[in-house]
mmCIF file of C-alpha atoms in Angstrom:
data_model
loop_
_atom_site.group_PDB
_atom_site.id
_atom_site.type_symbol
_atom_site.label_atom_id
_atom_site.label_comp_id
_atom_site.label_asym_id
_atom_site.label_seq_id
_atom_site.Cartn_x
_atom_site.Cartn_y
_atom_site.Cartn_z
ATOM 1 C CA UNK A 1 0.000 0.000 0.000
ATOM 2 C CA UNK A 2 1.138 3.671 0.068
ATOM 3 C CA UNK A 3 3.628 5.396 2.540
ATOM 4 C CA UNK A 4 3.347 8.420 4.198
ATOM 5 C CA UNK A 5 3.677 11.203 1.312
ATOM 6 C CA UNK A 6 4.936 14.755 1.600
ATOM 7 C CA UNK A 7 4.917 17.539 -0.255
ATOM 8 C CA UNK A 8 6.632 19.593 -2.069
ATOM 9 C CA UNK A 9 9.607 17.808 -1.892
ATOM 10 C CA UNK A 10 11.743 20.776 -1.863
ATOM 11 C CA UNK A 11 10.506 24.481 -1.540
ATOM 12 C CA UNK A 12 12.664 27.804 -1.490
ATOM 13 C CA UNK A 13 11.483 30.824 -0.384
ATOM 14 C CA UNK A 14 12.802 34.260 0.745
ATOM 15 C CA UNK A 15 12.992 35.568 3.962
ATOM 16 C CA UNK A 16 9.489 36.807 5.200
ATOM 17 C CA UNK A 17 7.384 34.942 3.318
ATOM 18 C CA UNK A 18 4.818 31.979 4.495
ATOM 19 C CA UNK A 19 5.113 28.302 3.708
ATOM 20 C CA UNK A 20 2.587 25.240 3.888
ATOM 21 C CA UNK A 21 3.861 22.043 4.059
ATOM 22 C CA UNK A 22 1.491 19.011 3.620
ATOM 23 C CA UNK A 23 1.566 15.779 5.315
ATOM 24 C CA UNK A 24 -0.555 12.471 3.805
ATOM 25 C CA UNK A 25 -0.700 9.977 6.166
ATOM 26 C CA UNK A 26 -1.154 5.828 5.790
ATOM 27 C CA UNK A 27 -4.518 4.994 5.758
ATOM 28 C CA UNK A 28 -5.882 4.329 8.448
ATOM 29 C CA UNK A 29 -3.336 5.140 10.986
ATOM 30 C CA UNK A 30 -4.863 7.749 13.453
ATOM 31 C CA UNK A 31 -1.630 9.540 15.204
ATOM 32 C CA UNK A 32 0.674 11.618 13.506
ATOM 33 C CA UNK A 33 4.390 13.394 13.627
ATOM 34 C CA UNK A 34 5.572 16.130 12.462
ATOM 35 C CA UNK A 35 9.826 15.873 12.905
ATOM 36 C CA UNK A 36 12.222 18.623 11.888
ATOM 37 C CA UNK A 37 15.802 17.810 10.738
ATOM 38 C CA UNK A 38 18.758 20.405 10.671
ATOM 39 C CA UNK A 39 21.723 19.853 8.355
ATOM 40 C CA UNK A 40 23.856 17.263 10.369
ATOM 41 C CA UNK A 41 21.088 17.210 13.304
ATOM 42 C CA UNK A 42 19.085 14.630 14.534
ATOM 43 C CA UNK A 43 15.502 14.932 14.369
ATOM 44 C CA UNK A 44 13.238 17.146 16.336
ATOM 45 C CA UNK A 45 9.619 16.766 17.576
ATOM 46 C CA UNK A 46 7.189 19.380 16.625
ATOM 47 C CA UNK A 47 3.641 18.042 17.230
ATOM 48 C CA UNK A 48 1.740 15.226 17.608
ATOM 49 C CA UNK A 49 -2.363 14.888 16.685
ATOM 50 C CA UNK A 50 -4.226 11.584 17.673
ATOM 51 C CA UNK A 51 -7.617 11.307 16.262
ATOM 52 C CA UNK A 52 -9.220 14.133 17.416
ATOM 53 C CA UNK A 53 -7.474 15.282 20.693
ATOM 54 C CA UNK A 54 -6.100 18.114 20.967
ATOM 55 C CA UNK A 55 -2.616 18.304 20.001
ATOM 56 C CA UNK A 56 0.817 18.070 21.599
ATOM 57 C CA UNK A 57 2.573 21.029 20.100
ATOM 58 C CA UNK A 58 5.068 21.104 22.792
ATOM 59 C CA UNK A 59 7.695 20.479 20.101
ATOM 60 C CA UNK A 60 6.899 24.196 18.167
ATOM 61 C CA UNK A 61 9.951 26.101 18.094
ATOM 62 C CA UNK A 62 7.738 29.628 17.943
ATOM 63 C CA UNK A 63 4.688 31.208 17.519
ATOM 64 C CA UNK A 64 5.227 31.284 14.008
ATOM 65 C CA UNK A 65 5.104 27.740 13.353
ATOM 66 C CA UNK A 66 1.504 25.962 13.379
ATOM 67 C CA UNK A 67 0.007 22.769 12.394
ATOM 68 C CA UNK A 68 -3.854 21.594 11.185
ATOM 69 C CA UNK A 69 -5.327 18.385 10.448
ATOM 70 C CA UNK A 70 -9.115 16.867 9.789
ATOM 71 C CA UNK A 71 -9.851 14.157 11.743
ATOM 72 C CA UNK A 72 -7.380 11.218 10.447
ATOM 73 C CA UNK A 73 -6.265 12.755 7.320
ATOM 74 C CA UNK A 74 -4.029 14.945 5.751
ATOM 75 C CA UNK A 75 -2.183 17.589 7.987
ATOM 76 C CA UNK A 76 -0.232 20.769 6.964
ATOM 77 C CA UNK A 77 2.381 22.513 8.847
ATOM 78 C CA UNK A 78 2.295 26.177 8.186
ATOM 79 C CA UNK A 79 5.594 28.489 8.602
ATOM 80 C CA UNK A 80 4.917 32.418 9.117
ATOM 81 C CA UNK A 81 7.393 34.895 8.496
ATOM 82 C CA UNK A 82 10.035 32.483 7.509
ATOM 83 C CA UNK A 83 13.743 32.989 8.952
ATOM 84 C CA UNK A 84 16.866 31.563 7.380
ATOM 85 C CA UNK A 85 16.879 29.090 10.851
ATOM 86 C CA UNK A 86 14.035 27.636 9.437
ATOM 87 C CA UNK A 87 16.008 25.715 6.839
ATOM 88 C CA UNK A 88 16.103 22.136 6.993
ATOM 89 C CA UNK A 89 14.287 18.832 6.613
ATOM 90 C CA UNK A 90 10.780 18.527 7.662
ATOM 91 C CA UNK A 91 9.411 14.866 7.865
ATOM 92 C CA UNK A 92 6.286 13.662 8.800
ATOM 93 C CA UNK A 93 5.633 10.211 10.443
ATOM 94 C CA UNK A 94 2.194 8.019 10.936
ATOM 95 C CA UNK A 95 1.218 5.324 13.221
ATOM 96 C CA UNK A 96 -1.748 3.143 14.307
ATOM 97 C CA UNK A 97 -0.628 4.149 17.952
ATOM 98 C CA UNK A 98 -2.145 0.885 19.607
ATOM 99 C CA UNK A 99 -0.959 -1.030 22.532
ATOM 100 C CA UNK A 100 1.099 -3.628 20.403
ATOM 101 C CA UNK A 101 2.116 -1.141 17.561
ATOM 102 C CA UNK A 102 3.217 2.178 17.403
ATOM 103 C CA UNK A 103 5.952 2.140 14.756
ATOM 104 C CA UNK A 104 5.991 5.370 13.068
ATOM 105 C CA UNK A 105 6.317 5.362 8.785
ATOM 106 C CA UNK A 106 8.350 8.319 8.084
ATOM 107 C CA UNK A 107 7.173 10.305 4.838
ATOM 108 C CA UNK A 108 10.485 11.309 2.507
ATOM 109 C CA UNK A 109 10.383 14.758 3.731
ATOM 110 C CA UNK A 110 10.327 18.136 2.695
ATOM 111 C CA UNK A 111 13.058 20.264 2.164
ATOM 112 C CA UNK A 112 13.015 23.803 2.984
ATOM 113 C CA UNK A 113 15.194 26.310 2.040
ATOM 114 C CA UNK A 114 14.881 30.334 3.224
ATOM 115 C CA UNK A 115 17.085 32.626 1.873
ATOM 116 C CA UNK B 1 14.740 15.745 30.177
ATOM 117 C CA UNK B 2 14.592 13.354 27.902
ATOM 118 C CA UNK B 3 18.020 12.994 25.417
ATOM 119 C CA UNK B 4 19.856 10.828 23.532
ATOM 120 C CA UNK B 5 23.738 10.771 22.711
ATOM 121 C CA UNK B 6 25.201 7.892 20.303
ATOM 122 C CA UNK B 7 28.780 8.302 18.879
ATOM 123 C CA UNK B 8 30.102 10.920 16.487
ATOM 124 C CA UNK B 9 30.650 9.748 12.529
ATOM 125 C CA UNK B 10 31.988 9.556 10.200
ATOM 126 C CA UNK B 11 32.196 5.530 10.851
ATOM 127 C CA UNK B 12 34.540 4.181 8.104
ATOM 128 C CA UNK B 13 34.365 0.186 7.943
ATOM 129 C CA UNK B 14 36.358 -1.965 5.492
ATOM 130 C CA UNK B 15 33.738 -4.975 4.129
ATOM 131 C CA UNK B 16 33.064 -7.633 7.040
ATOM 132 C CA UNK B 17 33.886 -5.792 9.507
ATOM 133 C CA UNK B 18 32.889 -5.545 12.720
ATOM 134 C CA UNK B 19 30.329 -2.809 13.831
ATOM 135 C CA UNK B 20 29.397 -1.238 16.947
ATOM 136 C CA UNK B 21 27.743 2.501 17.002
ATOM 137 C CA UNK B 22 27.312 3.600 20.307
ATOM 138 C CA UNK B 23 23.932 4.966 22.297
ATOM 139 C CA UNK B 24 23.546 5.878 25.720
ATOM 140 C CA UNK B 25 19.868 7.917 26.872
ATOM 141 C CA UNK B 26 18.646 9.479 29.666
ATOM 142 C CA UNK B 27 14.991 9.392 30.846
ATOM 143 C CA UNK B 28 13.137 8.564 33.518
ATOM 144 C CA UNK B 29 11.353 5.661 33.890
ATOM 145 C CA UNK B 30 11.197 2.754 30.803
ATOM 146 C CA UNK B 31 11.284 4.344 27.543
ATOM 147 C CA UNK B 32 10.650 2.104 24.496
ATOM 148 C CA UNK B 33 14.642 2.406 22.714
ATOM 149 C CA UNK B 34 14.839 2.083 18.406
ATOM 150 C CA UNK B 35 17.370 2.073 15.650
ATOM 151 C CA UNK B 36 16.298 3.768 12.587
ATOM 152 C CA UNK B 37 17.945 4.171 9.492
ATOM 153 C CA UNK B 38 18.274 6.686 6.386
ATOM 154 C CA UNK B 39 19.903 5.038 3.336
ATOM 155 C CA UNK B 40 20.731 7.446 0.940
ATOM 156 C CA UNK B 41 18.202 9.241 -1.436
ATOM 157 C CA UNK B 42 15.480 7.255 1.266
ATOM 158 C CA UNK B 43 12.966 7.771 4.075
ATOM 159 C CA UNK B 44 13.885 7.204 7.404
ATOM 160 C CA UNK B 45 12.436 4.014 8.443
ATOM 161 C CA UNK B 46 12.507 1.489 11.461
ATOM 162 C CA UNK B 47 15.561 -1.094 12.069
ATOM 163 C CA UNK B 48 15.082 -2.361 15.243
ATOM 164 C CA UNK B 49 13.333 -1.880 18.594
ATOM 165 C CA UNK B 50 13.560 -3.109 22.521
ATOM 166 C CA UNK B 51 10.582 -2.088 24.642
ATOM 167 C CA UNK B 52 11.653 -3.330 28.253
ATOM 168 C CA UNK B 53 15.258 -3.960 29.559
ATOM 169 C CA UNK B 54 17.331 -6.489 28.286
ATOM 170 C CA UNK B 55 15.342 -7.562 25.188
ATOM 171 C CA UNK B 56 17.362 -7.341 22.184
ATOM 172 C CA UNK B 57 16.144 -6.227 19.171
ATOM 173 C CA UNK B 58 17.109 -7.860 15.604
ATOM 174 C CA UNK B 59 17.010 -6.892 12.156
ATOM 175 C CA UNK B 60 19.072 -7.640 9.042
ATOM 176 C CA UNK B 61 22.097 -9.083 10.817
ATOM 177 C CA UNK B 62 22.019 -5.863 13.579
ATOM 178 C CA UNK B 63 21.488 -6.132 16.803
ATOM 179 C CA UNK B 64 21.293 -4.053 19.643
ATOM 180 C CA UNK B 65 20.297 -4.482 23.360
ATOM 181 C CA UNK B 66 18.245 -2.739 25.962
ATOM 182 C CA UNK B 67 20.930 -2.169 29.129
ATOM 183 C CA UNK B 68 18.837 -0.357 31.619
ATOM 184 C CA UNK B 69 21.703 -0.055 33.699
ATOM 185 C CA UNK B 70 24.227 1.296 32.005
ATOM 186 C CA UNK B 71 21.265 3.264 29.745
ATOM 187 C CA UNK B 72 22.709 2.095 26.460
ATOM 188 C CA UNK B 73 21.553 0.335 23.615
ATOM 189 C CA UNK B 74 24.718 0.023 21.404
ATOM 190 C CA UNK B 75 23.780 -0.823 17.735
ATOM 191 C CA UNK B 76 25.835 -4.305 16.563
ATOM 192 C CA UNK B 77 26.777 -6.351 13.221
ATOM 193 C CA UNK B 78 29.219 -8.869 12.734
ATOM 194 C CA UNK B 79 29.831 -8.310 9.551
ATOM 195 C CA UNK B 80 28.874 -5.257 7.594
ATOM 196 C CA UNK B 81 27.833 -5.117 3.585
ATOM 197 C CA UNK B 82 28.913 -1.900 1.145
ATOM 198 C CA UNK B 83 24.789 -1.832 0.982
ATOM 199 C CA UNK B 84 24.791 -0.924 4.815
ATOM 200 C CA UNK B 85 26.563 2.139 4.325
ATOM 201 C CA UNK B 86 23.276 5.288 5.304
ATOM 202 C CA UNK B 87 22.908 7.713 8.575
ATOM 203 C CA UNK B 88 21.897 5.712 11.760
ATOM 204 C CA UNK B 89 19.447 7.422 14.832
ATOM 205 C CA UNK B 90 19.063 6.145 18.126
ATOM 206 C CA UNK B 91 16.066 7.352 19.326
ATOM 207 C CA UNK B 92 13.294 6.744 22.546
ATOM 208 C CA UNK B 93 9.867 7.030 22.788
ATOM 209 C CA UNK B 94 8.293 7.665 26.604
ATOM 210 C CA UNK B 95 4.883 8.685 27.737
ATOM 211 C CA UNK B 96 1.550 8.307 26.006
ATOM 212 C CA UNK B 97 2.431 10.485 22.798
ATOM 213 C CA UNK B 98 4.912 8.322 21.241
ATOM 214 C CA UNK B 99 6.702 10.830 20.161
ATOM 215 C CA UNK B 100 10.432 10.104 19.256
ATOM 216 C CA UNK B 101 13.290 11.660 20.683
ATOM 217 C CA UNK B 102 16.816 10.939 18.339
ATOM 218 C CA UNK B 103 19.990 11.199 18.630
ATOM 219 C CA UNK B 104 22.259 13.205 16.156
ATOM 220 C CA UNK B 105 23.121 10.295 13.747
ATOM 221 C CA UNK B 106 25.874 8.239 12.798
ATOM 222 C CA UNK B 107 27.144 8.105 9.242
ATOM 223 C CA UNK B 108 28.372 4.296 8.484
ATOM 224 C CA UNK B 109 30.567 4.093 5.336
ATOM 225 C CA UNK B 110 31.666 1.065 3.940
ATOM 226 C CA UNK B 111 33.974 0.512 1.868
ATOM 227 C CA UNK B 112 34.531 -2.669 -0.551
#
């Protein structure tokens, strides 16, 4: 079946400007990640969404950053006012979160760059 | 709170070789402990993973084991293959998110 899917796959923008990032999950699984990665960096949490509770957005590095998503669906990640720290890797994971599975499928990411 | 340290790369290995990356964590409590791997021009995806101490998780001829007290879970092979050559994260998931907290990566390079 299909993976987690991201896109765009890469996306430049200037200094300022907004960005939307969008996140399709696996069918069917019910919790997902969004995961930043800096150049040479391991990975960073962001926020979590499970069904329809509220969020864990403990992980959001400002109040610039946000996140949406429907129900068990797709989810975008939206960037305000982008800074030149904002460039790196952002991947997006799904799982069926239940007590004997909670691997997480890791989309191919999407990479940003802010000049 | 919660963090994970594994071993600086480059790791440059000569065919059937023996590897051993390094991972040490600190949390409280049990955290669930992975390997995940990035080949390149791929998606991250799962290796291996130990849920309670001292289960040892397998995959593809690695190994690794959950050593609550010395809060490691060192990533093994006995013999490594040019097609194991990617960026390796140690990472732990605690509490009811799930949410995974990684190390900084390991390159592995192998060379024929």
């Amino acid at each position: 079946g299909a993976g987690v899917s991201q896109s765009p796959s890469n996306k430049v923008t200037e200094k300022g400007k907004d960005v939307e990032l969008r996140c399709d999950p696996i069918s069917g699984h019910t919790a997902l990640y969004w995961y930043r990665q800096r150049l040479g960096q391991g990975l960073e949490f962001l926020i979590y969404f499970q069904g329809n509770s509220a969020p864990d957005k403990s992980g959001l590095p400002s109040d610039r950053f946000s996140a949406e998503r429907t129900g068990e669906s797709v989810s975008t990640l939206t960037i305000q006012r982008t800074q030149q720290e904002d460039s790196a890797v952002y991947l997006c994971a799904s799982s069926l979160r239940t007590a004997s599975n909670n691997e997480q499928f890791f989309g191919p990411g999407t990479r940003l760059t802010v000049l | 709170g919660d963090s994970v340290t594994q071993m600086e790369g480059p790791v440059t290995l000569s065919e059937e070789a023996f590897l051993t990356i390094n991972c040490t964590y600190t949390a409280t409590g049990y955290p669930s402990l992975f390997w995940y791997v990035q080949y390149p021009g791929e998606g991250l995806q799962l290796l291996l993973k130990a849920t309670k101490a001292d289960d040892k998780g397998s995959n593809k001829g690695f190994e690794a084991t959950y050593r609550k007290e010395t809060t490691s879970f060192h990533l093994e092979k006995g013999s490594v293959q040019v097609s194991d050559s990617a960026v390796y994260f140690c990472a732990l998931s605690r509490g009811n998110t799930g949410k995974l907290i990684f190390g900084q990566g390991t390159t592995l390079q192998v060379k024929p």
